[in-house]
Short mmCIF file of C-alpha atoms in Angstrom, two decimals:
data_model
loop_
_atom_site.label_atom_id
_atom_site.label_comp_id
_atom_site.label_asym_id
_atom_site.label_seq_id
_atom_site.Cartn_x
_atom_site.Cartn_y
_atom_site.Cartn_z
CA MET H 1 0.00 -0.04 0.02
CA LYS H 2 1.23 3.42 -0.93
CA THR H 3 -0.31 6.37 0.80
CA PHE H 4 -2.04 8.79 -1.53
CA ILE H 5 -0.94 12.25 -0.31
CA TYR H 6 -2.34 15.28 -2.03
CA THR H 7 -2.83 18.99 -1.49
CA SER H 8 -6.21 20.67 -1.57
CA LYS H 9 -6.94 24.38 -1.77
CA LYS H 10 -8.95 24.31 1.39
CA GLU H 11 -8.52 27.11 3.87
CA ASN H 12 -7.59 26.41 7.48
CA ILE H 13 -10.82 25.49 9.25
CA ASP H 14 -10.75 28.59 11.39
CA ASP H 15 -10.52 30.80 8.33
CA LEU H 16 -13.74 29.48 6.75
CA LEU H 17 -16.43 32.15 6.50
CA PHE H 18 -19.02 29.77 7.99
CA GLU H 19 -18.86 26.89 10.39
CA VAL H 20 -21.40 24.92 12.39
CA VAL H 21 -20.65 22.28 15.08
CA GLU H 22 -22.77 20.17 17.48
CA THR H 23 -22.04 18.01 20.45
CA LYS H 24 -24.37 15.71 22.45
CA GLY H 25 -23.67 15.52 26.07
CA LYS H 26 -22.92 12.40 28.11
CA GLY H 27 -26.59 12.07 29.29
CA HIS H 28 -28.02 12.29 25.85
CA PRO H 29 -29.61 9.01 24.86
CA ASP H 30 -27.48 8.63 21.72
CA ASN H 31 -24.31 9.29 23.68
CA ILE H 32 -25.36 6.88 26.40
CA CYS H 33 -25.76 4.14 23.68
CA ASP H 34 -22.32 4.90 22.27
CA THR H 35 -20.70 4.83 25.70
CA LEU H 36 -22.50 1.62 26.82
CA ALA H 37 -21.58 -0.22 23.55
CA GLU H 38 -17.92 0.84 24.03
CA LYS H 39 -17.82 -0.11 27.73
CA ILE H 40 -19.46 -3.49 27.11
CA SER H 41 -17.09 -4.29 24.26
CA ALA H 42 -14.03 -3.30 26.36
CA ASN H 43 -15.22 -5.18 29.40
CA TYR H 44 -15.93 -8.36 27.40
CA SER H 45 -12.61 -7.98 25.55
CA ASN H 46 -10.67 -7.68 28.75
CA TYR H 47 -12.53 -10.71 30.33
CA CYS H 48 -11.58 -12.77 27.21
CA LEU H 49 -7.93 -11.64 27.42
CA GLU H 50 -7.76 -12.48 31.08
CA ASN H 51 -9.40 -15.91 30.70
CA TYR H 52 -8.51 -17.09 27.16
CA GLY H 53 -5.61 -14.96 26.04
CA VAL H 54 -7.42 -13.62 23.00
CA ILE H 55 -10.41 -11.25 22.30
CA LEU H 56 -13.26 -13.44 21.18
CA ARG H 57 -15.61 -12.40 18.40
CA HIS H 58 -18.39 -9.98 19.33
CA MET H 59 -20.19 -6.88 18.15
CA ILE H 60 -22.61 -4.73 20.15
CA ASP H 61 -22.83 -1.76 17.85
CA LYS H 62 -26.61 -1.92 17.43
CA LEU H 63 -27.45 -1.24 21.10
CA SER H 64 -30.40 1.09 21.52
CA ILE H 65 -32.59 2.79 24.17
CA LEU H 66 -36.32 3.24 24.59
CA GLY H 67 -37.07 6.00 27.06
CA GLY H 68 -39.13 5.56 30.20
CA GLY H 69 -41.77 7.86 31.75
CA SER H 70 -41.55 10.48 34.45
CA LYS H 71 -43.53 13.13 36.18
CA VAL H 72 -41.93 16.38 37.35
CA TYR H 73 -43.04 19.09 39.73
CA PHE H 74 -41.21 22.06 41.33
CA GLY H 75 -39.37 20.47 44.13
CA LYS H 76 -39.78 16.92 43.21
CA GLY H 77 -39.76 14.36 40.31
CA GLU H 78 -40.52 10.67 39.93
CA MET H 79 -40.16 7.89 37.42
CA VAL H 80 -43.45 6.22 36.49
CA SER H 81 -42.27 3.67 33.83
CA PRO H 82 -38.94 2.05 33.15
CA ILE H 83 -36.16 2.85 30.71
CA ARG H 84 -35.37 -0.14 28.34
CA ILE H 85 -31.99 -0.90 27.01
CA LEU H 86 -32.16 -3.13 23.99
CA VAL H 87 -28.93 -5.22 23.84
CA ASN H 88 -28.72 -6.02 20.10
CA GLY H 89 -25.66 -7.81 18.96
CA ARG H 90 -23.54 -10.96 18.93
CA PHE H 91 -21.14 -12.52 21.35
CA THR H 92 -19.04 -15.68 21.43
CA ASP H 93 -20.87 -17.62 24.19
CA ARG H 94 -18.78 -20.71 24.73
CA TYR H 95 -15.25 -21.92 25.05
CA LYS H 96 -14.75 -25.72 24.79
CA ASP H 97 -17.55 -27.17 26.97
CA LYS H 98 -18.07 -24.07 29.15
CA LYS H 99 -20.65 -21.34 28.53
CA ILE H 100 -19.51 -17.78 28.68
CA ASP H 101 -21.93 -15.71 30.79
CA TYR H 102 -21.43 -12.54 28.67
CA MET H 103 -24.75 -11.18 29.86
CA SER H 104 -23.49 -10.75 33.43
CA ILE H 105 -20.74 -8.54 31.96
CA VAL H 106 -23.45 -6.59 29.96
CA LEU H 107 -25.76 -6.20 32.96
CA SER H 108 -23.08 -5.07 35.38
CA THR H 109 -21.66 -2.61 32.83
CA ILE H 110 -25.09 -1.03 32.09
CA LYS H 111 -26.23 -0.85 35.66
CA GLY H 112 -22.87 0.51 36.88
CA TYR H 113 -22.73 3.26 34.28
CA LEU H 114 -26.34 4.32 34.71
CA LYS H 115 -25.90 4.50 38.42
CA GLU H 116 -22.95 6.70 37.97
CA LEU H 117 -24.73 8.89 35.32
CA PHE H 118 -27.99 9.14 37.12
CA PRO H 119 -27.70 9.07 40.89
CA LEU H 120 -31.44 9.72 41.30
CA LEU H 121 -32.46 6.71 39.13
CA ASP H 122 -33.44 3.48 40.87
CA VAL H 123 -31.91 1.08 38.32
CA ASP H 124 -33.37 -1.97 40.06
CA LYS H 125 -36.89 -0.56 39.74
CA TYR H 126 -36.86 1.58 36.57
CA LEU H 127 -34.38 -0.14 34.26
CA ILE H 128 -35.17 -3.10 32.01
CA VAL H 129 -32.36 -4.75 29.94
CA VAL H 130 -33.67 -6.67 27.00
CA ASP H 131 -31.39 -9.46 25.70
CA ASN H 132 -31.70 -9.50 21.92
CA THR H 133 -28.26 -11.13 21.36
CA HIS H 134 -27.67 -14.09 19.12
CA HIS H 135 -24.79 -16.15 17.80
CA ASN H 136 -25.59 -16.47 14.03
CA GLU H 137 -22.47 -16.36 11.81
CA GLY H 138 -23.65 -13.98 9.10
CA PRO H 139 -23.75 -14.52 5.33
CA GLY H 140 -21.14 -16.66 3.57
CA VAL H 141 -21.85 -20.31 4.76
CA VAL H 142 -22.84 -22.50 1.86
CA TYR H 143 -24.02 -26.06 2.62
CA ASN H 144 -23.65 -29.16 0.61
CA ILE H 145 -26.66 -31.26 -0.40
CA ASP H 146 -26.16 -33.43 2.68
CA ASP H 147 -26.27 -30.39 5.01
CA THR H 148 -22.51 -30.45 5.62
CA THR H 149 -20.15 -27.61 5.09
CA ASN H 150 -16.41 -27.07 5.49
CA ASN H 151 -16.92 -23.34 5.87
CA GLU H 152 -15.18 -22.15 9.05
CA ARG H 153 -17.76 -19.45 9.52
CA LYS H 154 -20.21 -22.04 10.72
CA LYS H 155 -18.65 -21.84 14.11
CA PHE H 156 -17.85 -18.11 13.91
CA PHE H 157 -19.10 -17.30 17.36
CA GLU H 158 -17.79 -20.46 19.13
CA ALA H 159 -14.39 -21.44 20.46
CA ILE H 160 -14.55 -25.21 20.87
CA SER H 161 -10.91 -25.82 20.72
CA GLU H 162 -7.53 -24.16 21.20
CA GLU H 163 -7.32 -24.04 17.44
CA ASP H 164 -10.58 -22.07 17.25
CA LEU H 165 -9.09 -19.39 19.59
CA LEU H 166 -6.47 -18.60 16.95
CA LYS H 167 -9.22 -17.80 14.42
CA HIS H 168 -10.82 -15.05 16.45
CA ASN H 169 -8.46 -12.38 15.14
CA ASN H 170 -10.16 -13.05 11.75
CA PHE H 171 -6.64 -13.80 10.41
CA ASN H 172 -5.94 -10.04 10.54
CA ARG H 173 -8.41 -9.44 7.79
CA CYS H 174 -10.83 -6.57 7.43
CA ASN H 175 -14.31 -7.59 8.43
CA ASP H 176 -16.04 -4.88 6.51
CA THR H 177 -15.97 -2.52 3.54
CA SER H 178 -15.95 0.88 5.03
CA THR H 179 -14.45 4.34 4.94
CA THR H 180 -13.43 6.33 8.03
CA VAL H 181 -12.43 9.99 8.18
CA SER H 182 -10.07 11.61 10.67
CA TYR H 183 -8.79 15.13 10.95
CA TYR H 184 -6.60 17.38 13.07
CA PRO H 185 -6.41 19.98 14.56
CA MET H 186 -9.81 20.75 16.04
CA SER H 187 -11.20 24.15 15.14
CA LYS H 188 -11.64 26.90 17.79
CA LEU H 189 -15.50 26.51 17.48
CA GLU H 190 -15.27 22.72 17.89
CA ARG H 191 -13.15 23.23 21.00
CA VAL H 192 -15.52 25.71 22.42
CA VAL H 193 -18.60 23.66 21.79
CA LEU H 194 -16.98 20.57 23.38
CA SER H 195 -15.70 22.64 26.32
CA ILE H 196 -19.15 24.03 27.09
CA GLU H 197 -20.60 20.50 27.38
CA GLN H 198 -17.63 19.16 29.34
CA THR H 199 -17.71 22.17 31.72
CA LEU H 200 -21.36 21.90 32.51
CA ASN H 201 -21.05 18.08 32.87
CA SER H 202 -17.86 18.10 34.91
CA GLU H 203 -17.70 16.70 38.40
CA LYS H 204 -16.61 20.11 39.68
CA TYR H 205 -19.62 21.85 38.17
CA LYS H 206 -22.09 19.22 39.39
CA ILE H 207 -20.77 19.56 42.97
CA LYS H 208 -21.32 23.32 42.80
CA TYR H 209 -24.60 23.08 40.96
CA PRO H 210 -26.27 19.65 41.44
CA TRP H 211 -29.40 20.92 39.81
CA VAL H 212 -27.79 20.77 36.33
CA GLY H 213 -28.72 17.59 34.49
CA ASN H 214 -26.35 15.90 31.95
CA ASP H 215 -28.46 15.56 28.81
CA ILE H 216 -26.80 18.63 27.43
CA LYS H 217 -26.82 19.48 23.70
CA VAL H 218 -24.70 22.34 22.30
CA MET H 219 -24.85 23.77 18.82
CA GLY H 220 -22.28 26.38 17.74
CA MET H 221 -22.27 28.53 14.69
CA ARG H 222 -19.67 30.91 13.35
CA LYS H 223 -20.50 33.41 10.57
CA GLN H 224 -17.31 35.16 9.92
CA GLU H 225 -16.57 36.91 13.21
CA LYS H 226 -19.93 36.44 14.80
CA ILE H 227 -20.35 33.49 17.22
CA GLU H 228 -23.79 32.05 18.13
CA ILE H 229 -24.30 29.28 20.66
CA THR H 230 -27.53 27.51 21.48
CA SER H 231 -27.71 24.96 24.31
CA CYS H 232 -30.34 22.64 25.80
CA VAL H 233 -29.54 22.09 29.54
CA PRO H 234 -31.97 20.20 31.66
CA LEU H 235 -32.51 21.09 35.32
CA ILE H 236 -33.35 18.45 37.97
CA SER H 237 -36.70 19.21 39.55
CA VAL H 238 -35.92 18.32 43.17
CA TYR H 239 -33.47 21.20 43.27
CA VAL H 240 -35.83 23.82 41.59
CA LYS H 241 -38.42 25.22 44.00
CA ASP H 242 -40.48 27.44 41.62
CA LEU H 243 -40.44 29.19 38.18
CA GLU H 244 -38.43 32.14 39.43
CA ASP H 245 -35.77 29.76 40.79
CA TYR H 246 -35.72 28.01 37.32
CA LYS H 247 -35.19 31.38 35.60
CA ASN H 248 -32.44 32.50 37.93
CA LYS H 249 -30.64 29.16 37.48
CA MET H 250 -30.87 29.59 33.67
CA LYS H 251 -29.22 32.97 33.99
CA MET H 252 -26.31 31.43 35.92
CA ILE H 253 -25.81 28.78 33.36
CA LYS H 254 -25.96 31.33 30.55
CA LYS H 255 -23.24 33.38 32.19
CA ASP H 256 -20.99 30.34 32.59
CA ILE H 257 -21.45 29.41 28.92
CA LEU H 258 -20.47 32.94 27.89
CA LYS H 259 -17.31 32.65 30.07
CA VAL H 260 -16.27 29.49 28.13
CA VAL H 261 -16.85 31.00 24.74
CA LYS H 262 -14.90 34.24 25.60
CA LYS H 263 -11.82 32.22 26.55
CA GLU H 264 -11.43 31.30 22.78
CA PHE H 265 -13.28 34.23 21.11
CA LYS H 266 -12.27 37.23 23.07
CA GLU H 267 -12.92 39.92 20.48
CA ASN H 268 -15.98 38.50 18.75
CA GLU H 269 -19.62 39.35 18.84
CA ILE H 270 -21.26 36.60 20.82
CA SER H 271 -24.89 35.48 21.14
CA ILE H 272 -25.99 32.78 23.67
CA TYR H 273 -29.33 31.09 23.50
CA LEU H 274 -30.55 28.57 26.24
CA ASN H 275 -33.49 26.24 26.35
CA THR H 276 -35.20 28.05 23.50
CA ARG H 277 -38.36 25.86 23.60
CA ASP H 278 -39.23 26.93 27.15
CA ASN H 279 -42.64 28.53 27.55
CA TYR H 280 -42.94 29.97 31.01
CA GLU H 281 -46.71 30.67 30.66
CA LYS H 282 -47.54 27.07 29.75
CA ASN H 283 -45.12 25.42 32.22
CA ASP H 284 -43.23 23.93 29.28
CA LEU H 285 -39.71 23.75 30.77
CA TYR H 286 -36.67 21.50 30.45
CA LEU H 287 -37.23 20.25 33.98
CA THR H 288 -36.44 16.57 34.64
CA ALA H 289 -36.51 14.03 37.43
CA ILE H 290 -33.06 12.51 36.80
CA GLY H 291 -31.39 14.91 34.33
CA SER H 292 -32.07 13.45 30.95
CA ALA H 293 -34.82 13.07 28.26
CA ILE H 294 -34.10 9.33 28.59
CA GLU H 295 -36.59 9.39 31.52
CA SER H 296 -39.53 10.67 29.41
CA GLY H 297 -39.67 8.71 26.23
CA ASP H 298 -36.65 9.86 24.27
CA GLU H 299 -34.95 7.07 22.29
CA GLY H 300 -31.21 6.54 21.48
CA ALA H 301 -29.10 4.43 19.14
CA VAL H 302 -25.39 3.74 18.60
CA GLY H 303 -23.90 5.81 15.80
CA ARG H 304 -26.25 8.82 16.09
CA GLY H 305 -24.08 10.60 18.57
CA ASN H 306 -20.73 12.49 18.30
CA ARG H 307 -17.83 11.45 15.98
CA SER H 308 -14.60 10.32 17.51
CA ARG H 309 -13.32 13.87 18.27
CA GLY H 310 -16.38 14.42 20.48
CA VAL H 311 -18.36 16.63 18.17
CA ILE H 312 -20.42 16.47 14.96
CA PRO H 313 -18.48 18.71 12.60
CA PHE H 314 -20.93 19.65 9.88
CA SER H 315 -18.49 21.89 7.99
CA ARG H 316 -16.00 19.08 7.44
CA ASN H 317 -15.78 15.64 5.86
CA PHE H 318 -16.69 13.01 8.38
CA SER H 319 -17.71 9.41 8.37
CA MET H 320 -21.15 8.01 9.35
CA GLU H 321 -19.46 4.84 10.67
CA ALA H 322 -20.96 3.68 13.94
CA SER H 323 -17.67 2.78 15.46
CA CYS H 324 -18.71 2.28 19.09
CA GLY H 325 -19.28 -1.28 20.11
CA LYS H 326 -17.70 -2.85 17.03
CA ASN H 327 -15.06 -5.51 17.39
CA PRO H 328 -11.78 -3.68 18.19
CA VAL H 329 -9.67 -6.39 16.65
CA TYR H 330 -10.67 -6.39 13.00
CA HIS H 331 -13.82 -4.36 12.40
CA THR H 332 -12.46 -1.58 10.22
CA GLY H 333 -15.20 0.94 10.94
CA LYS H 334 -13.80 1.04 14.42
CA LEU H 335 -10.12 0.13 14.08
CA PHE H 336 -9.34 2.53 11.23
CA THR H 337 -11.28 5.37 12.96
CA ALA H 338 -8.80 4.99 15.83
CA ILE H 339 -5.76 4.50 13.54
CA GLY H 340 -6.76 7.51 11.39
CA ASP H 341 -7.14 9.76 14.48
CA VAL H 342 -3.67 8.77 15.66
CA ILE H 343 -2.16 9.36 12.22
CA SER H 344 -3.87 12.69 11.70
CA LYS H 345 -2.72 14.11 15.02
CA LYS H 346 0.85 12.88 14.55
CA ILE H 347 1.04 14.51 11.09
CA TYR H 348 -0.10 17.81 12.62
CA ASP H 349 2.19 17.52 15.68
CA LYS H 350 5.20 16.75 13.51
CA PHE H 351 4.71 18.90 10.52
CA ASN H 352 2.20 21.54 11.71
CA ILE H 353 -0.10 20.86 8.75
CA GLU H 354 -3.88 20.74 9.00
CA ASN H 355 -4.89 17.42 7.42
CA VAL H 356 -7.68 14.93 6.79
CA VAL H 357 -7.03 11.14 6.75
CA PHE H 358 -9.33 8.80 4.72
CA CYS H 359 -9.02 5.06 5.43
CA THR H 360 -10.90 2.70 3.07
CA SER H 361 -11.00 -1.04 3.40
CA LYS H 362 -12.48 -3.90 1.36
CA MET H 363 -13.90 -6.91 3.24
CA GLY H 364 -11.19 -9.54 3.33
CA ASP H 365 -8.27 -7.23 2.86
CA SER H 366 -5.31 -7.57 5.13
CA ILE H 367 -5.58 -4.93 7.91
CA GLU H 368 -1.93 -4.07 7.25
CA ASP H 369 -2.60 -3.58 3.55
CA PRO H 370 -6.05 -1.81 3.22
CA TRP H 371 -7.54 -0.77 -0.07
CA ASN H 372 -6.58 2.93 0.30
CA VAL H 373 -5.27 5.50 2.75
CA SER H 374 -5.35 9.04 1.53
CA VAL H 375 -4.00 12.07 3.32
CA GLU H 376 -5.34 15.50 2.37
CA LEU H 377 -3.09 18.44 3.27
CA ASN H 378 -3.99 22.10 2.91
CA LYS H 379 -0.53 23.18 1.87
CA GLU H 380 2.22 22.04 -0.52
CA ILE H 381 4.99 19.92 0.93
CA SER H 382 8.26 18.41 -0.37
CA ASP H 383 8.61 14.83 -1.62
CA GLU H 384 10.82 14.18 1.43
CA ILE H 385 8.03 15.10 3.85
CA LYS H 386 5.56 13.02 1.74
CA ASN H 387 7.77 9.98 2.21
CA GLU H 388 7.94 10.71 5.95
CA ILE H 389 4.13 10.80 6.15
CA ASP H 390 3.87 7.57 4.08
CA LYS H 391 6.26 5.86 6.56
CA LEU H 392 4.30 7.20 9.49
CA VAL H 393 1.06 5.94 8.06
CA LYS H 394 2.43 2.37 7.50
CA LYS H 395 3.95 2.33 10.90
CA GLU H 396 0.66 3.10 12.66
CA ILE H 397 -1.30 0.59 10.60
CA LYS H 398 1.22 -2.13 11.24
CA ASN H 399 0.78 -1.15 14.97
CA HIS H 400 -2.92 -2.01 14.81
CA ASN H 401 -2.75 -4.66 17.67
CA ASN H 402 -1.45 -2.00 19.99
CA ILE H 403 -4.21 0.36 18.89
CA THR H 404 -6.73 -2.33 19.81
CA LYS H 405 -5.17 -2.65 23.27
CA LYS H 406 -5.41 1.07 23.76
CA ILE H 407 -9.07 1.08 22.69
CA ILE H 408 -10.10 -1.60 25.26
CA GLN H 409 -7.91 0.07 27.89
CA GLY H 410 -9.83 3.38 27.40
CA LYS H 411 -6.70 5.22 26.17
CA ILE H 412 -8.16 5.76 22.84
CA ARG H 413 -11.84 6.73 22.78
CA LEU H 414 -14.35 6.51 19.97
CA ASN H 415 -16.66 9.06 21.56
CA SER H 416 -16.29 11.78 24.07
CA TYR H 417 -16.97 9.56 27.12
#
């Protein structure tokens, strides 16, 4: 594989006349799905490494949420119907003659994270986990007339022998045809939008203001030098005594958002909008029992949340790959997202060039020799630097097993949490 390196006439992202960026906070149903899928995959992977020495086949990238029901009042709130987590995916469920109790890993991961995320949620009473997992091998198994087959995929999600264990790395072949897109550096607006969410959802902020929920969405727009930010920030009803208290708390949050924006955009005209659907006369407020729309019917699904840099960058190229929960060993929608992110940052750190990295694989390709890796630069460089970039790309791809380890250790994240 030879890296295709080319120069575009794109301006630096911060010099564009228009830019729009979104982020979904850690309590948003879509982000919860992404985070749960990643945590389940990582916990299952680490269990397999500890017990079998290899990461067994699995994929949990179709996990979804059906919201519960709640009632809120000034000064109190209560759940009235449960939140449902639909565990949609596949796991290897046996090694030799022993069953692998993967659902205990799934359940403990889900309950542990939701307890951490929503201290006011009684997970034993208002959480239902629906097991929709299966062990079917997927397309490709063709049977003979006598119902026999020599296709190894027939036992794709089993490990009956020591020999089977060796096959669970998919022979270092790509398991999908996909394209991932990575870039670096982040723009000033991207950093601001992400910083607003992370500030309001930080442990420090929650200790100071426990009435701030975590289902926070932030949309930022830059029109030349004008900056506009709109945010949806839920308040937790038990801490809000009346409408005036709600209004005062909104004013405090708005001031804190403005402080974050001014750190990056000191001289710009700035407009801040907050909870714009609120209708004070009709008691239509973003007031919640536990701090998220997950409590009142909102749904979520893996892949609908942030991209791997923690934002949804509408003014850039980006991939729609749902990387969270995919197999970290050979599923290229996940693995090459991580690899591309590492490559892009290293190119910028070493050469100070804004860049975009496209990784495209064909199913069955060697992971170390994918169909194409292209690097888009926004300024001309010498052939010598091109060769250095090519070597850097090949080195990181060859290092894919180490990237996998960092993913399941949480050192490389495919979403913002």
